[in-house]
Coordinates of C-alpha atoms in Angstrom, one line a residue:
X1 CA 111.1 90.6 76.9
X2 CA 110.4 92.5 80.1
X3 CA 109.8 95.9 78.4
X4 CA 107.8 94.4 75.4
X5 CA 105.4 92.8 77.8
X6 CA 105.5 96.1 80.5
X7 CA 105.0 98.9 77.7
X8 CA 104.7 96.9 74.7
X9 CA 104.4 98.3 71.1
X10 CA 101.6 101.0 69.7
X11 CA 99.7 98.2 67.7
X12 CA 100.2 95.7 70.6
X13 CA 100.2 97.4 74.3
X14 CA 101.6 95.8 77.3
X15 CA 100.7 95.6 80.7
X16 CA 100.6 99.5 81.7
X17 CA 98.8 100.9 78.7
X18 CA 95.8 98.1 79.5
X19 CA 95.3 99.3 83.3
X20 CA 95.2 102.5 82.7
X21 CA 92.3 101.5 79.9
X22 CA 90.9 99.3 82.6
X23 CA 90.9 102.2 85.2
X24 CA 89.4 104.4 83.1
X25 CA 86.8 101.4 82.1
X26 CA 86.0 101.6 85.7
X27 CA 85.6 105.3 86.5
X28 CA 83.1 105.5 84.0
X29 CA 80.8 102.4 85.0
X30 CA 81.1 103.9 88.6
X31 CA 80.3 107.3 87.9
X32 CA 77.0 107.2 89.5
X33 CA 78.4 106.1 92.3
X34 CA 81.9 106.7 93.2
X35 CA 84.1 110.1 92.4
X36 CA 87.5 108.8 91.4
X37 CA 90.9 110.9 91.4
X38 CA 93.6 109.1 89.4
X39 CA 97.2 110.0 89.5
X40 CA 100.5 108.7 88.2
X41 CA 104.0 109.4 88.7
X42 CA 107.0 107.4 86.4
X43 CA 110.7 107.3 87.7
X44 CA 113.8 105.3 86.9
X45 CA 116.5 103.4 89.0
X46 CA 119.6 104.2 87.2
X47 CA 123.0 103.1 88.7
X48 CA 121.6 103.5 92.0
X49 CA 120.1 107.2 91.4
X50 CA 116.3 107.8 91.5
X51 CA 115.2 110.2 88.5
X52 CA 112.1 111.9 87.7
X53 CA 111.3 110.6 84.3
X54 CA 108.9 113.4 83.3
X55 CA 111.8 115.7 84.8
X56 CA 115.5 114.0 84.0
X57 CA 117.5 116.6 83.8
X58 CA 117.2 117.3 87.5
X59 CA 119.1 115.9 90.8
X60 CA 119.1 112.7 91.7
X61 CA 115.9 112.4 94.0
X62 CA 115.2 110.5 98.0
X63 CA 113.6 108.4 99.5
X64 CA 111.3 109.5 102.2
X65 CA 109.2 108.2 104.7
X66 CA 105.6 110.2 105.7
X67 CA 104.7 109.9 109.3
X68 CA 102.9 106.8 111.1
X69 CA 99.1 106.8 110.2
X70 CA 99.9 108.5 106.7
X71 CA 98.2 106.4 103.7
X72 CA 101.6 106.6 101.5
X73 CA 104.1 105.2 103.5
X74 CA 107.2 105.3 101.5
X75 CA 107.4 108.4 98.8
X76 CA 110.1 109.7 96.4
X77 CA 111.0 113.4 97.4
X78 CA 109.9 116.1 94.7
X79 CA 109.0 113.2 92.5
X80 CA 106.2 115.1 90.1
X81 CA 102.6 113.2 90.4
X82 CA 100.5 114.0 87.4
X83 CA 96.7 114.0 87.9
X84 CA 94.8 112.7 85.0
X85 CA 91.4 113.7 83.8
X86 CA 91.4 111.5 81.1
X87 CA 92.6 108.8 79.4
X88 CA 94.9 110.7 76.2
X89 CA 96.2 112.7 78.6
X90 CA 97.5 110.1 80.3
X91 CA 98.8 108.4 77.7
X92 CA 101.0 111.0 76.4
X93 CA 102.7 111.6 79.6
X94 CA 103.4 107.9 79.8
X95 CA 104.5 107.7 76.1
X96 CA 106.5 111.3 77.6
X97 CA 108.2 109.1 80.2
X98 CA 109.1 106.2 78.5
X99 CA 111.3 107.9 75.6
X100 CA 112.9 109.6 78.4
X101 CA 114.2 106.2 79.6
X102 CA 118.0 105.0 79.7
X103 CA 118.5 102.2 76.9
X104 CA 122.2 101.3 75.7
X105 CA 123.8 98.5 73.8
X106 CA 125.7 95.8 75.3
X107 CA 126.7 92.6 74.2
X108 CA 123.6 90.8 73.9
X109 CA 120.9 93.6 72.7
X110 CA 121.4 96.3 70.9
X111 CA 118.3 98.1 72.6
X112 CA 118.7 97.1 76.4
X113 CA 116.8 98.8 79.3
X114 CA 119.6 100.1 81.3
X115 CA 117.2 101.0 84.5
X116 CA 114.8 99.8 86.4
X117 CA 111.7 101.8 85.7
X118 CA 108.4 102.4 88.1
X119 CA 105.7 103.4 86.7
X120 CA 102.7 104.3 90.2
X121 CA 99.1 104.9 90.2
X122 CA 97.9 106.8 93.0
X123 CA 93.7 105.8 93.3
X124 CA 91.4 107.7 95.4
X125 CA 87.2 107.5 95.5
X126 CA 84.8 108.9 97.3
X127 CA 81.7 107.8 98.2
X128 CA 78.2 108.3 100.2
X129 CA 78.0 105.2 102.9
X130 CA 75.2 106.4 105.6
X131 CA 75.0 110.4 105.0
X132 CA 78.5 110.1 105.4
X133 CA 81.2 110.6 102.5
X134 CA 83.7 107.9 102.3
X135 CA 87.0 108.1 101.3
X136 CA 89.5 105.3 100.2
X137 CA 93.2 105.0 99.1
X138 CA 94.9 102.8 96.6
X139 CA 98.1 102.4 95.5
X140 CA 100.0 100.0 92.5
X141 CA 103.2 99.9 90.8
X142 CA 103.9 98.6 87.7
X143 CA 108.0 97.9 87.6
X144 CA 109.8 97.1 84.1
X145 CA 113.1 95.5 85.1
X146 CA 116.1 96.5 83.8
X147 CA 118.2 93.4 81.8
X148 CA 120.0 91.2 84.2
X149 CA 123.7 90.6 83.1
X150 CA 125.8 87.7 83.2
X151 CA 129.5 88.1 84.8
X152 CA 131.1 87.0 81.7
X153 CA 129.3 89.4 79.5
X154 CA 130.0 92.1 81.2
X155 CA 133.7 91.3 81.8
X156 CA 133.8 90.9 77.8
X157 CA 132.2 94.3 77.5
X158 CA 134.8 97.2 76.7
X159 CA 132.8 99.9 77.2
X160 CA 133.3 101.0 81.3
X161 CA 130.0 102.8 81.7
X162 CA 128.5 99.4 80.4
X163 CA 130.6 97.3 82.8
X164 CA 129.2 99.9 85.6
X165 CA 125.6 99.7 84.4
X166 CA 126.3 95.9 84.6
X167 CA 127.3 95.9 88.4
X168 CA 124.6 97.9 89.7
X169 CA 121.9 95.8 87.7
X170 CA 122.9 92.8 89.3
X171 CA 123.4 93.8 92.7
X172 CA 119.8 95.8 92.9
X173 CA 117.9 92.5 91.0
X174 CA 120.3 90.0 93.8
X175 CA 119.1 92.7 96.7
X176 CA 115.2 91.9 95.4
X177 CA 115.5 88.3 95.4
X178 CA 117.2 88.3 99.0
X179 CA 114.0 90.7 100.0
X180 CA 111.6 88.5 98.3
X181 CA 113.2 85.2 99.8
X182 CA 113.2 87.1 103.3
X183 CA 109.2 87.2 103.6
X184 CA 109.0 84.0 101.9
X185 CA 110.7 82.7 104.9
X186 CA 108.8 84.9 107.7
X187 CA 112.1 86.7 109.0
X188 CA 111.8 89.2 111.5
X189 CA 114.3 91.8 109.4
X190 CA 113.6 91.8 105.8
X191 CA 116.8 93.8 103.8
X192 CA 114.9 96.8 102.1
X193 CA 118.3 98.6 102.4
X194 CA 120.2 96.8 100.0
X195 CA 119.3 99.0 96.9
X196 CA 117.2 101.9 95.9
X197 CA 114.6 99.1 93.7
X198 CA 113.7 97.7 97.2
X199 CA 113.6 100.7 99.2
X200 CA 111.6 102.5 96.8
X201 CA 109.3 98.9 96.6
X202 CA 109.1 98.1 100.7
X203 CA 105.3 99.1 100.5

């Protein structure tokens, strides 16, 4: 499924365990050369409330805006970014975040991903071009999507925090496909709005 190709097993890892070898891979050949920064943050979408996987017990968090000109355009408010010197270390705050996740049961699976979770890697380097230090941004997400629902399993489902879970699922993975259909199509107003996945994805 989504999660086992995302995150994957410890004898088999998925998608985020292998970039953050293959960034690491990279500082290391560049070292000569460049001076990275690496940093990572990991939040979850959960019935429409943005939490702090590294910090779940607080508030639910915003979604903020920097100013024009600003390299990060779109940001979570007090979201914690973790800036990692090597590669254990971040591993263990990913493995950290990822038991912190919301799973449930529900008709289908007995071990479902009840949330959409977002797991960012904030890159910077620095280099010499001409005397002259250069400095560049980069930014990627990695999203694990949370299990889509069919109507009638979820109508069958007895459990009402289930049923709810269901709901806001659908409605945040139907507000994604209207966004991604949107710039397929080249229109002017693309609906970011429609849930907190896509506002926290418009980048």
């Amino acid at each position: 499924g989504k999660t086992y190709t995302m995150a994957g097993p410890a004898d088999n890892p998925g998608v985020n365990y292998r970039a953050i070898d293959r960034l690491f891979q990279l500082r290391l050949a560049r070292a000569a050369t460049h001076e990275y920064t690496i940093q990572l943050s990991m939040l979850e979408i959960y019935n429409e409330a943005v939490r702090d996987l590294w910090n779940p017990s607080s508030a639910a968090l915003s979604i903020r805006e920097y100013p024009p000109g600003y390299w990060r355009g779109f940001y979570v408010e007090d979201l914690y970014i973790f800036e990692c010197s090597n590669f254990e270390d971040m591993m263990l705050m990913l493995w950290e975040g990822m038991r912190c996740r919301a799973v449930g049961a529900h008709n289908l699976n007995q071990d479902s991903s009840r949330s959409h979770s977002m797991l960012t890697f904030y890159l910077e380097s620095e280099t010499m071009a001409e005397d002259e230090v250069c400095v560049k941004f980069g930014k990627i997400a990695f999203v694990d999507l949370a299990g889509t629902e069919r109507g009638r399993d979820t109508l069958n489902c007895t459990d009402k925090e289930r049923q709810l879970e269901g709901a806001e699922i659908n409605k945040s993975l139907l507000a994604l496909k209207e966004c991604i259909r949107s710039l397929d199509l080249g229109k002017a107003h693309i609906p970011f709005r429609g849930s907190k996945l896509t506002e926290v994805l418009r980048e």
